């Protein structure tokens, strides 16, 4: 029985199990709702940023309320994955609306009835949700928020104020958004005492996009790759009713005394930013979906694109080894991201279950923080690694991997990969934007590395080199060895620097690059272990025979990219590194006849993503998408 016959016999079981790996425990009926909601409307947008906002409102009207979605994290992850494939700008707006704005209301707000009107406006799509945390005047502003929310003892209200232009907020709050409500992070003061950073629900603009009294907004700041309007926002002694304080477990009693069971402003900041877990729990699903779609598009292009090179005129691109390594490598990396995204989603779901059981204090500080109980080493450059070590690591890894995968697919689709109509430029811009958005990846990795350098790693009696490349779990073993080697090296260098340096800055400044490399190795190890675990749990033999070489190819190509570091750490020797290209060739040969199953499962419906590159006949589809004019007869 050949592979195609086996595929036909085993496809229902293999395909259904693969769909389960991709979508998690998400109801197929909900995926169909997403498909219907994401098919573009006939009427195009008429201004920059307008079309994504209008699509967000249509999406909100068609989907269940956010409070219901938050009870099923797999649905929120699927929402972000499908939205990212359909329209990256829509996905960015949806992440802010659902994950950050509504997520803050769900996780930190008072009793839902007190914010009934706010929930109703956001959940129906009548009002767009925004999130304002970044301040323009300094780097690492999340650690030193200067926007103030002063409690008024006479009325119980809060007075929101921007003390100077450097404390202006920045976010996707441009005037084309219509009516907008923002969750604004501000430093709460009660009778002049700093009580930490809290979130407040603030009405920003009316239905015409005009700032409301007390709100000052700049003209739009354009971003070409993501057509959303951004703006700077200042507040001028804006009064907020008491219920607009998302107080979580804190309170101000009838005597005007502030109480917070978390104890310190630093722990309060970690808790206020717990909404980041929602973003990091779902963004990897978007990264995996876009990577799968990009691999699908690159395969369609390479399979049908004839070449006229002198070595073999007329053969399709896919017959060239370099193209196979790139295209099948994109499939392999997309699969690895899918495995990591599933684990990120489960970690976030577990944190939500803990939240529902009332373990708020433990969740915010101890279980998910890194470093010492105060998380000092984990909060040097940003608060993110102190909120959740693994989820912050998954965010950084997923964003960087997706940007690389999409960029590689662009390069291997020639000029077609850079046409906006084929979606790849928008995908690439989306994940390049998330290098800084949603928690700066560099800062996350710096803080992870610094915290990991304080932990104990067992020192092996001798360096045992991993075996030959080719097994699904080989790369995970390599990643564990590399992380350990980098951690031990950084720990030694840190101790040496501490003896020579006069301050923490003098100690760490020369070591930040190494700390970032260790943080990156930690994130890569998490994803590698996820990728090794999934094929081992697959029941269908055909699917297992497909995913095992796919996971192995991911590891072999990753090892080639990391060859310098692996050789320097002593994890691989020169002979092992030299044999990696041959291993990649063998794995490509094993995967080529199995591509139909992956192609069928990895691509999204064409009516959702609407790219000519996704059609079987690309040239005909592209020509059909263009308007043509014919000149007059020649004289």
Coordinates of C-alpha atoms in Angstrom, one line a residue:
X1 CA 0.0 0.0 0.0
X2 CA 1.6 3.3 -1.1
X3 CA 1.5 6.5 0.9
X4 CA -1.4 8.0 -1.1
X5 CA -3.5 4.9 -0.5
X6 CA -2.6 4.9 3.2
X7 CA -3.6 8.6 3.4
X8 CA -7.0 7.9 1.8
X9 CA -7.7 5.1 4.2
X10 CA -6.3 6.8 7.3
X11 CA -7.2 10.4 6.5
X12 CA -10.4 10.7 8.6
X13 CA -8.6 9.6 11.7
X14 CA -5.3 11.3 10.9
X15 CA -7.0 14.5 9.9
X16 CA -9.3 14.7 12.9
X17 CA -6.4 14.1 15.3
X18 CA -4.3 16.7 13.5
X19 CA -7.2 19.2 13.7
X20 CA -7.4 18.5 17.4
X21 CA -3.7 19.3 17.8
X22 CA -4.1 22.6 15.9
X23 CA -7.4 23.8 17.4
X24 CA -7.2 22.2 20.9
X25 CA -10.6 21.4 22.6
X26 CA -12.4 24.0 20.5
X27 CA -15.9 23.2 19.3
X28 CA -16.0 22.9 15.4
X29 CA -19.2 24.8 15.5
X30 CA -17.4 27.8 17.0
X31 CA -14.7 27.5 14.2
X32 CA -17.5 27.7 11.7
X33 CA -18.8 30.8 13.4
X34 CA -15.4 32.3 13.1
X35 CA -15.2 31.4 9.4
X36 CA -18.5 33.2 8.7
X37 CA -17.6 36.2 10.8
X38 CA -14.2 36.6 9.2
X39 CA -15.3 36.5 5.5
X40 CA -14.6 40.1 4.3
X41 CA -17.7 42.2 3.9
X42 CA -18.4 43.6 0.4
X43 CA -18.0 47.2 1.4
X44 CA -14.3 48.2 1.7
X45 CA -12.9 50.6 4.3
X46 CA -12.7 54.2 3.3
X47 CA -9.9 55.3 5.6
X48 CA -6.7 54.1 7.2
X49 CA -7.6 52.1 10.3
X50 CA -11.4 52.2 9.6
X51 CA -11.8 48.7 8.0
X52 CA -10.2 46.7 10.8
X53 CA -12.3 48.6 13.4
X54 CA -15.5 47.9 11.5
X55 CA -14.6 44.3 11.1
X56 CA -13.9 44.1 14.9
X57 CA -17.4 45.4 15.6
X58 CA -19.0 42.9 13.2
X59 CA -16.9 40.1 14.8
X60 CA -18.1 41.2 18.3
X61 CA -21.7 41.2 17.3
X62 CA -21.5 37.6 15.9
X63 CA -19.5 36.0 18.7
X64 CA -20.4 35.1 22.2
X65 CA -19.9 37.7 25.0
X66 CA -16.3 38.0 26.2
X67 CA -17.2 36.8 29.7
X68 CA -18.3 33.5 28.1
X69 CA -15.2 33.4 25.9
X70 CA -13.0 33.7 29.0
X71 CA -14.5 30.5 30.4
X72 CA -13.2 28.7 27.4
X73 CA -9.6 29.8 26.6
X74 CA -9.4 27.6 23.6
X75 CA -12.1 29.7 21.9
X76 CA -10.2 32.9 22.6
X77 CA -7.0 31.3 21.2
X78 CA -8.8 30.2 18.1
X79 CA -10.3 33.7 17.7
X80 CA -6.9 35.3 17.7
X81 CA -5.4 32.6 15.4
X82 CA -8.1 33.0 12.7
X83 CA -8.2 36.8 13.0
X84 CA -4.4 37.0 12.5
X85 CA -4.6 34.9 9.3
X86 CA -7.6 36.8 8.0
X87 CA -6.2 40.3 8.7
X88 CA -3.3 41.2 11.0
X89 CA -4.6 44.6 11.7
X90 CA -7.9 43.1 12.8
X91 CA -6.1 40.7 15.0
X92 CA -4.1 43.5 16.7
X93 CA -7.4 45.3 17.3
X94 CA -9.0 42.1 18.6
X95 CA -6.1 41.3 20.9
X96 CA -6.3 44.7 22.5
X97 CA -10.1 44.7 22.7
X98 CA -10.6 41.2 24.1
X99 CA -7.4 40.2 25.8
X100 CA -6.2 43.5 27.3
X101 CA -9.3 45.7 27.7
X102 CA -12.1 43.2 28.4
X103 CA -9.6 40.9 30.0
X104 CA -8.7 43.5 32.6
X105 CA -12.4 44.1 33.3
X106 CA -13.0 40.3 33.7
X107 CA -10.0 39.6 35.9
X108 CA -9.6 42.8 37.9
X109 CA -13.0 44.6 37.9
X110 CA -15.6 44.9 40.6
X111 CA -18.8 43.0 40.5
X112 CA -20.0 42.7 36.9
X113 CA -23.2 44.6 37.6
X114 CA -21.3 47.7 38.6
X115 CA -19.7 47.8 35.1
X116 CA -22.8 46.5 33.3
X117 CA -22.9 49.3 30.8
X118 CA -19.2 49.1 30.0
X119 CA -19.4 45.4 29.4
X120 CA -22.5 45.8 27.2
X121 CA -20.9 48.5 25.1
X122 CA -17.7 46.5 24.5
X123 CA -19.2 43.0 24.1
X124 CA -21.6 44.2 21.5
X125 CA -18.9 46.0 19.5
X126 CA -20.7 49.3 19.9
X127 CA -17.5 50.7 21.5
X128 CA -13.9 49.7 20.7
X129 CA -11.7 48.7 23.6
X130 CA -8.2 50.1 24.1
X131 CA -5.3 49.6 26.6
X132 CA -3.0 52.4 27.7
X133 CA 0.1 51.4 29.6
X134 CA 3.2 52.7 27.8
X135 CA 4.3 56.3 28.5
X136 CA 6.3 58.1 25.9
X137 CA 8.9 59.9 28.0
X138 CA 11.2 57.0 29.1
X139 CA 12.1 53.4 28.3
X140 CA 10.9 50.7 30.7
X141 CA 8.0 53.1 31.6
X142 CA 5.9 50.2 32.9
X143 CA 8.2 50.0 36.0
X144 CA 7.7 53.7 36.8
X145 CA 4.2 54.7 35.8
X146 CA 3.7 58.5 36.2
X147 CA 0.1 58.9 35.2
X148 CA -1.8 59.6 38.5
X149 CA -5.2 58.6 39.8
X150 CA -5.8 60.5 43.0
X151 CA -8.6 59.4 45.3
X152 CA -10.9 62.3 46.3
X153 CA -12.1 61.7 49.9
X154 CA -15.0 64.1 49.5
X155 CA -16.7 62.2 46.7
X156 CA -15.0 58.8 46.5
X157 CA -14.2 59.5 42.9
X158 CA -10.7 59.4 41.3
X159 CA -9.0 62.2 39.5
X160 CA -6.9 61.0 36.5
X161 CA -4.1 63.3 35.5
X162 CA -1.0 63.4 33.2
X163 CA 1.6 65.4 35.2
X164 CA 3.7 66.4 32.1
X165 CA 4.0 65.6 28.4
X166 CA 6.6 62.8 29.1
X167 CA 3.9 60.9 30.9
X168 CA 1.5 60.9 27.9
X169 CA 0.1 57.4 27.1
X170 CA 0.6 55.8 23.7
X171 CA -1.7 53.3 22.0
X172 CA -4.1 52.4 19.2
X173 CA -6.6 55.1 20.0
X174 CA -6.8 57.1 16.8
X175 CA -9.8 59.2 15.9
X176 CA -11.1 56.7 13.2
X177 CA -12.0 54.3 16.1
X178 CA -15.3 55.9 16.8
X179 CA -16.4 55.5 20.4
X180 CA -13.6 54.1 22.6
X181 CA -13.1 52.9 26.1
X182 CA -9.6 52.4 27.4
X183 CA -8.2 50.5 30.3
X184 CA -5.6 53.0 31.6
X185 CA -2.8 52.0 34.0
X186 CA -2.2 54.8 36.6
X187 CA -0.5 55.2 39.9
X188 CA -3.1 55.3 42.7
X189 CA -2.6 57.8 45.5
X190 CA -4.7 57.9 48.6
X191 CA -4.1 60.9 50.9
X192 CA -0.8 61.5 49.2
X193 CA 0.4 57.9 49.7
X194 CA 1.6 55.8 46.7
X195 CA -0.6 52.7 46.7
X196 CA 0.8 51.1 43.5
X197 CA -0.3 50.8 39.8
X198 CA -4.0 50.0 39.1
X199 CA -6.2 49.8 36.1
X200 CA -9.1 52.2 35.4
X201 CA -11.8 52.0 32.8
X202 CA -11.9 55.4 31.0
X203 CA -14.3 56.7 28.3
X204 CA -12.0 58.3 25.7
X205 CA -14.0 59.4 22.6
X206 CA -17.6 59.8 21.4
X207 CA -19.2 58.1 18.4
X208 CA -17.4 60.5 16.0
X209 CA -14.0 59.8 17.5
X210 CA -13.9 63.2 19.3
X211 CA -12.0 63.2 22.6
X212 CA -14.3 63.6 25.6
X213 CA -13.8 66.4 28.1
X214 CA -10.6 65.9 30.2
X215 CA -9.0 63.8 27.4
X216 CA -6.5 65.3 25.0
X217 CA -5.4 63.2 22.0
X218 CA -2.8 63.8 19.3
X219 CA -3.2 63.5 15.6
X220 CA -2.9 60.0 14.3
X221 CA 0.5 58.2 14.2
X222 CA 0.5 55.9 11.2
X223 CA 2.1 52.4 11.0
X224 CA 2.3 51.2 7.4
X225 CA 2.4 47.4 8.1
X226 CA -0.6 47.6 10.5
X227 CA -3.2 50.0 9.3
X228 CA -4.4 51.1 12.7
X229 CA -4.4 54.7 14.0
X230 CA -2.1 55.2 17.0
X231 CA -2.0 58.4 19.1
X232 CA -0.6 59.9 22.3
X233 CA -3.2 60.6 25.0
X234 CA -3.1 63.0 28.0
X235 CA -5.6 63.4 30.8
X236 CA -6.4 66.7 32.5
X237 CA -7.9 66.1 35.9
X238 CA -10.5 63.8 34.5
X239 CA -13.0 62.6 37.1
X240 CA -13.8 58.9 37.2
X241 CA -16.6 57.3 39.2
X242 CA -15.5 54.9 41.9
X243 CA -16.7 51.9 40.0
X244 CA -14.3 52.6 37.2
X245 CA -11.4 51.6 39.5
X246 CA -10.5 48.0 38.7
X247 CA -9.7 47.4 42.3
X248 CA -9.2 43.6 42.3
X249 CA -8.7 42.6 46.0
X250 CA -7.8 46.1 47.2
X251 CA -10.2 48.5 48.8
X252 CA -10.5 52.0 50.4
X253 CA -12.7 51.7 53.6
X254 CA -15.2 54.2 54.9
X255 CA -12.4 55.9 56.9
X256 CA -10.3 56.5 53.8
X257 CA -7.8 53.8 54.6
X258 CA -6.3 51.8 51.7
X259 CA -6.1 48.1 52.1
X260 CA -4.3 45.7 49.7
X261 CA -3.7 42.0 50.7
X262 CA -0.8 41.8 48.2
X263 CA 1.2 44.0 50.5
X264 CA 3.6 46.0 48.3
X265 CA 3.3 48.2 45.2
X266 CA 5.6 45.8 43.3
X267 CA 3.3 42.8 43.9
X268 CA 0.3 45.0 43.0
X269 CA 2.0 45.8 39.6
X270 CA 2.5 42.1 38.9
X271 CA -1.2 41.5 39.7
X272 CA -2.4 44.4 37.6
X273 CA -0.5 43.1 34.7
X274 CA -1.8 39.5 35.0
X275 CA -3.9 40.3 32.0
X276 CA -0.6 39.8 30.1
X277 CA -1.1 36.1 30.7
X278 CA -4.2 36.2 28.5
X279 CA -2.2 37.9 25.7
X280 CA 0.7 35.5 26.0
X281 CA -1.7 32.5 26.3
X282 CA -3.2 33.2 22.9
X283 CA -0.6 35.1 20.9
X284 CA 1.4 31.9 20.3
X285 CA -1.7 30.4 18.7
X286 CA -1.8 33.4 16.3
X287 CA 1.9 32.9 15.6
X288 CA 1.4 29.2 14.9
X289 CA -1.6 29.9 12.6
X290 CA 0.2 32.5 10.6
X291 CA 3.2 30.3 10.3
X292 CA 1.1 27.4 9.1
X293 CA -0.6 29.6 6.5
X294 CA 2.7 31.1 5.3
X295 CA 4.1 27.6 4.9
X296 CA 1.0 26.6 3.0
X297 CA 1.4 29.6 0.6
X298 CA 5.1 29.0 0.1
X299 CA 4.3 25.3 -0.8
X300 CA 1.7 26.3 -3.3
X301 CA 4.2 28.7 -4.9
X302 CA 7.1 26.3 -5.0
X303 CA 5.2 23.3 -6.2
X304 CA 3.7 25.0 -9.3
X305 CA 6.5 27.5 -10.1
X306 CA 8.6 26.2 -13.0
X307 CA 12.2 27.3 -13.2
X308 CA 14.4 27.9 -16.2
X309 CA 17.8 27.5 -14.6
X310 CA 20.4 25.7 -16.8
X311 CA 20.8 22.8 -14.4
X312 CA 17.3 21.5 -15.0
X313 CA 15.0 23.7 -17.2
X314 CA 11.4 23.3 -16.4
X315 CA 11.5 21.6 -13.0
X316 CA 9.4 23.1 -10.2
X317 CA 11.1 25.1 -7.5
X318 CA 10.2 22.4 -4.9
X319 CA 12.7 20.0 -6.4
X320 CA 15.6 22.1 -5.3
X321 CA 17.0 21.1 -2.0
X322 CA 17.4 24.7 -0.8
X323 CA 13.7 25.3 -1.5
X324 CA 12.8 22.0 0.3
X325 CA 14.7 23.0 3.4
X326 CA 13.0 26.4 3.4
X327 CA 9.4 25.3 2.6
X328 CA 9.4 22.0 4.5
X329 CA 11.3 23.8 7.2
X330 CA 8.5 26.3 7.5
X331 CA 6.0 23.5 7.9
X332 CA 8.3 22.0 10.6
X333 CA 8.7 25.3 12.5
X334 CA 4.9 25.9 12.2
X335 CA 4.3 22.5 13.7
X336 CA 6.7 23.2 16.5
X337 CA 5.0 26.5 17.2
X338 CA 1.6 24.7 17.2
X339 CA 2.9 22.4 19.9
X340 CA 4.2 25.3 22.0
X341 CA 1.0 27.3 21.4
X342 CA -1.0 24.4 22.8
X343 CA 1.1 24.4 26.0
X344 CA 0.9 28.2 26.4
X345 CA -2.9 28.0 26.0
X346 CA -3.0 25.2 28.7
X347 CA -0.8 27.2 31.1
X348 CA -3.1 30.2 30.7
X349 CA -6.2 28.0 31.2
X350 CA -4.7 26.6 34.4
X351 CA -4.1 30.1 35.7
X352 CA -7.7 31.0 35.0
X353 CA -8.8 27.9 36.9
X354 CA -6.7 28.9 39.8
X355 CA -8.2 32.4 39.6
X356 CA -11.7 30.9 39.7
X357 CA -10.8 29.0 42.8
X358 CA -9.8 32.1 44.6
X359 CA -6.0 31.6 44.6
X360 CA -5.4 35.2 43.5
X361 CA -2.5 36.0 45.8
X362 CA -0.6 32.8 45.1
X363 CA -1.3 33.2 41.4
X364 CA 0.0 36.7 41.2
X365 CA 3.2 36.4 43.2
X366 CA 4.5 33.0 44.1
X367 CA 3.6 30.3 41.5
X368 CA 4.2 32.3 38.4
X369 CA 7.0 34.7 39.5
X370 CA 10.7 34.0 39.0
X371 CA 13.7 34.8 41.1
X372 CA 13.2 35.5 44.8
X373 CA 9.7 36.1 46.3
X374 CA 9.9 39.8 45.5
X375 CA 10.9 38.9 41.9
X376 CA 13.6 41.5 41.9
X377 CA 15.8 39.8 39.4
X378 CA 12.8 39.1 37.2
X379 CA 11.7 42.7 37.1
X380 CA 14.8 44.7 36.3
X381 CA 13.9 45.7 32.7
X382 CA 10.2 45.1 32.6
X383 CA 7.4 43.5 34.7
X384 CA 6.6 40.7 32.3
X385 CA 8.9 37.9 33.4
X386 CA 7.8 38.4 37.0
X387 CA 4.1 37.9 35.9
X388 CA 4.7 34.5 34.4
X389 CA 8.1 33.0 33.4
X390 CA 6.9 30.4 31.0
X391 CA 4.2 32.5 29.3
X392 CA 6.5 35.4 28.8
X393 CA 9.1 33.1 27.3
X394 CA 6.5 31.6 25.0
X395 CA 5.5 35.1 23.9
X396 CA 9.1 36.0 23.0
X397 CA 9.8 32.7 21.3
X398 CA 6.6 32.6 19.3
X399 CA 6.8 36.2 18.0
X400 CA 10.4 35.8 16.9
X401 CA 9.9 32.4 15.3
X402 CA 6.8 33.5 13.4
X403 CA 8.6 36.6 12.1
X404 CA 11.5 34.5 10.9
X405 CA 9.2 31.8 9.3
X406 CA 7.2 34.4 7.4
X407 CA 10.3 36.3 6.3
X408 CA 11.8 33.0 5.0
X409 CA 8.6 32.2 3.1
X410 CA 8.6 35.7 1.6
X411 CA 12.1 35.3 0.4
X412 CA 11.4 31.9 -1.2
X413 CA 8.3 33.2 -3.0
X414 CA 10.3 35.8 -4.9
X415 CA 8.6 39.1 -5.7
X416 CA 5.2 37.5 -5.1
X417 CA 6.1 37.1 -1.4
X418 CA 6.3 40.9 -1.1
X419 CA 3.0 41.8 -2.7
X420 CA 0.5 43.0 -0.1
X421 CA -2.3 41.1 -1.8
X422 CA -0.6 37.8 -0.9
X423 CA -0.7 38.6 2.8
X424 CA 2.9 37.7 3.7
X425 CA 4.1 41.4 4.2
X426 CA 1.2 42.0 6.6
X427 CA 2.0 38.8 8.5
X428 CA 5.6 39.8 8.8
X429 CA 4.9 43.3 9.9
X430 CA 2.4 42.0 12.5
X431 CA 5.0 39.9 14.3
X432 CA 7.8 42.4 13.9
X433 CA 5.5 44.9 15.7
X434 CA 5.1 42.4 18.6
X435 CA 8.8 42.3 19.1
X436 CA 8.1 45.4 21.2
X437 CA 4.3 45.2 21.7
X438 CA 2.8 43.1 24.4
X439 CA 6.0 42.9 26.5
X440 CA 9.3 43.8 24.8
X441 CA 11.0 40.5 23.8
X442 CA 14.5 41.7 24.5
X443 CA 13.6 42.9 28.0
X444 CA 11.7 39.6 28.7
X445 CA 14.8 37.6 27.7
X446 CA 17.2 39.8 29.7
X447 CA 15.1 39.4 32.9
X448 CA 14.7 35.6 32.3
X449 CA 18.4 35.2 31.9
X450 CA 19.2 37.2 35.0
X451 CA 16.7 35.2 37.0
X452 CA 17.9 31.9 35.6
X453 CA 21.5 32.8 36.5
X454 CA 20.5 32.7 40.2
X455 CA 19.2 29.2 40.0
X456 CA 21.0 25.9 40.5
X457 CA 21.8 23.9 37.4
X458 CA 23.5 20.5 37.9
X459 CA 27.0 20.4 36.6
X460 CA 27.6 17.2 34.6
X461 CA 30.7 15.2 35.4
X462 CA 31.5 15.3 31.7
X463 CA 29.8 16.7 28.6
X464 CA 27.8 13.9 27.0
X465 CA 27.1 14.8 23.4
X466 CA 23.6 14.0 22.1
X467 CA 23.4 11.2 19.6
X468 CA 22.9 11.6 15.9
X469 CA 20.3 14.1 14.6
X470 CA 17.0 12.6 13.3
X471 CA 14.9 11.6 16.3
X472 CA 11.9 13.7 17.4
X473 CA 13.4 14.2 20.9
X474 CA 17.0 14.9 19.8
X475 CA 16.6 18.6 19.6
X476 CA 15.0 18.8 23.1
X477 CA 18.1 17.0 24.5
X478 CA 20.4 19.5 22.7
X479 CA 18.4 22.5 24.0
X480 CA 18.6 21.2 27.6
X481 CA 22.4 20.8 27.3
X482 CA 22.8 24.3 25.8
X483 CA 20.6 26.0 28.4
X484 CA 22.6 24.3 31.2
X485 CA 26.0 25.3 29.6
X486 CA 24.9 28.9 29.1
X487 CA 23.5 29.1 32.7
X488 CA 26.7 27.7 34.3
X489 CA 28.8 30.1 32.2
X490 CA 26.7 33.1 33.0
X491 CA 26.8 32.2 36.7
X492 CA 30.6 32.1 36.7
X493 CA 30.9 35.4 34.8
X494 CA 28.4 37.1 37.1
X495 CA 30.3 36.0 40.2
X496 CA 33.6 37.3 38.7
X497 CA 31.9 40.6 37.7
X498 CA 30.5 41.1 41.2
X499 CA 33.9 41.0 42.7
X500 CA 35.1 43.6 40.2
X501 CA 32.1 45.9 39.8
X502 CA 30.9 48.6 42.0
X503 CA 27.2 48.3 41.3
X504 CA 24.6 46.0 39.8
X505 CA 24.7 48.0 36.6
X506 CA 28.5 47.6 36.4
X507 CA 28.1 43.9 37.1
X508 CA 25.3 43.2 34.6
X509 CA 25.9 45.7 31.8
X510 CA 28.7 43.6 30.1
X511 CA 26.6 40.4 30.6
X512 CA 23.2 41.5 29.2
X513 CA 23.8 39.9 25.8
X514 CA 24.6 36.6 27.5
X515 CA 21.6 36.9 29.8
X516 CA 19.4 37.4 26.7
X517 CA 21.0 34.4 25.1
X518 CA 20.2 32.3 28.2
X519 CA 16.6 33.5 28.3
X520 CA 16.3 32.6 24.6
X521 CA 17.7 29.2 25.3
X522 CA 15.2 28.6 28.1
X523 CA 12.3 29.6 25.8
X524 CA 13.7 27.4 23.0
X525 CA 14.0 24.4 25.4
X526 CA 10.4 24.8 26.5
X527 CA 9.2 24.7 22.8
X528 CA 11.5 21.8 21.9
X529 CA 10.2 19.7 24.8
X530 CA 6.6 20.5 23.7
X531 CA 7.5 19.5 20.1
X532 CA 9.0 16.2 21.2
X533 CA 6.1 15.3 23.4
X534 CA 3.3 15.7 20.9
X535 CA 4.2 13.1 18.3
X536 CA 4.7 10.5 21.1
X537 CA 1.1 11.0 22.2
X538 CA -0.4 10.6 18.7
X539 CA -2.5 7.5 18.2
X540 CA -3.0 7.4 14.4
X541 CA 0.0 5.6 12.9
X542 CA 0.0 7.6 9.6
X543 CA -0.1 10.9 11.5
X544 CA 2.7 9.8 13.8
X545 CA 4.8 8.8 10.8
X546 CA 4.3 12.3 9.5
X547 CA 4.8 14.3 12.7
X548 CA 7.9 12.5 13.9
X549 CA 10.1 13.5 10.9
X550 CA 8.4 16.9 10.9
X551 CA 9.5 17.4 14.5
X552 CA 13.0 16.1 13.7
X553 CA 13.4 18.4 10.8
X554 CA 12.5 21.4 13.0
X555 CA 15.3 20.3 15.3
X556 CA 17.9 19.7 12.7
X557 CA 17.3 23.1 11.0
X558 CA 17.3 24.9 14.3
X559 CA 20.6 23.2 15.2
X560 CA 22.1 24.5 11.9
X561 CA 21.0 28.0 12.8
X562 CA 22.5 27.7 16.3
X563 CA 25.6 25.8 15.2
X564 CA 28.0 28.5 16.4
X565 CA 26.5 28.6 19.9
X566 CA 26.3 24.8 20.1
X567 CA 29.9 24.3 19.1
X568 CA 31.0 27.1 21.5
X569 CA 29.1 25.4 24.3
X570 CA 30.5 22.0 23.5
X571 CA 27.0 20.6 23.0
X572 CA 27.9 19.4 19.4
X573 CA 31.2 18.6 17.9
X574 CA 32.4 19.5 14.4
X575 CA 31.5 16.2 12.9
X576 CA 27.9 16.3 14.2
X577 CA 27.4 19.8 12.9
X578 CA 28.8 18.8 9.5
X579 CA 26.3 16.0 9.2
X580 CA 23.3 18.2 9.8
X581 CA 22.6 19.1 6.1
X582 CA 22.5 15.4 5.2
X583 CA 20.1 14.7 8.0
X584 CA 17.8 17.5 6.7
X585 CA 17.9 16.0 3.2
X586 CA 16.8 12.6 4.6
X587 CA 14.0 14.1 6.5
X588 CA 12.8 16.1 3.5
X589 CA 12.7 12.9 1.5
X590 CA 10.6 11.3 4.2
X591 CA 8.2 14.2 4.3
X592 CA 7.6 15.1 0.6
X593 CA 5.1 12.2 0.0
X594 CA 3.3 13.2 3.2
X595 CA 2.7 16.8 2.4
X596 CA -0.9 16.5 1.2
X597 CA -2.1 15.8 4.8
X598 CA -0.2 18.7 6.2
X599 CA -1.2 21.0 3.3
X600 CA -4.9 20.2 3.8
X601 CA -4.8 20.9 7.6
X602 CA -2.4 23.9 7.7
X603 CA -4.2 26.1 5.2
X604 CA -7.2 28.3 6.2
X605 CA -10.3 28.6 4.0
X606 CA -9.5 30.8 1.0
X607 CA -12.6 32.9 1.5
X608 CA -11.2 34.0 4.8
X609 CA -7.6 34.9 3.8
X610 CA -8.3 35.8 0.2
X611 CA -4.7 35.7 -1.2
X612 CA -4.1 34.7 -4.9
X613 CA -1.0 32.9 -3.7
X614 CA -3.3 30.4 -1.9
X615 CA -5.1 29.4 -5.1
X616 CA -4.1 26.3 -7.1
X617 CA -3.4 28.4 -10.2
X618 CA -1.7 31.4 -8.7
X619 CA -1.0 33.2 -12.0
X620 CA -4.7 33.0 -13.1
X621 CA -5.9 34.1 -9.6
X622 CA -3.5 37.1 -9.6
X623 CA -4.6 38.2 -13.0
X624 CA -8.2 37.9 -12.0
X625 CA -7.6 40.1 -8.9
X626 CA -6.2 42.9 -11.1
X627 CA -8.0 45.6 -13.0
X628 CA -6.9 45.7 -16.7
X629 CA -7.0 48.5 -19.2
X630 CA -6.5 48.2 -23.0
X631 CA -5.0 51.1 -25.0
X632 CA -6.3 52.2 -28.3
X633 CA -5.2 50.7 -31.6
X634 CA -1.7 51.6 -32.7
X635 CA -1.6 54.4 -35.2

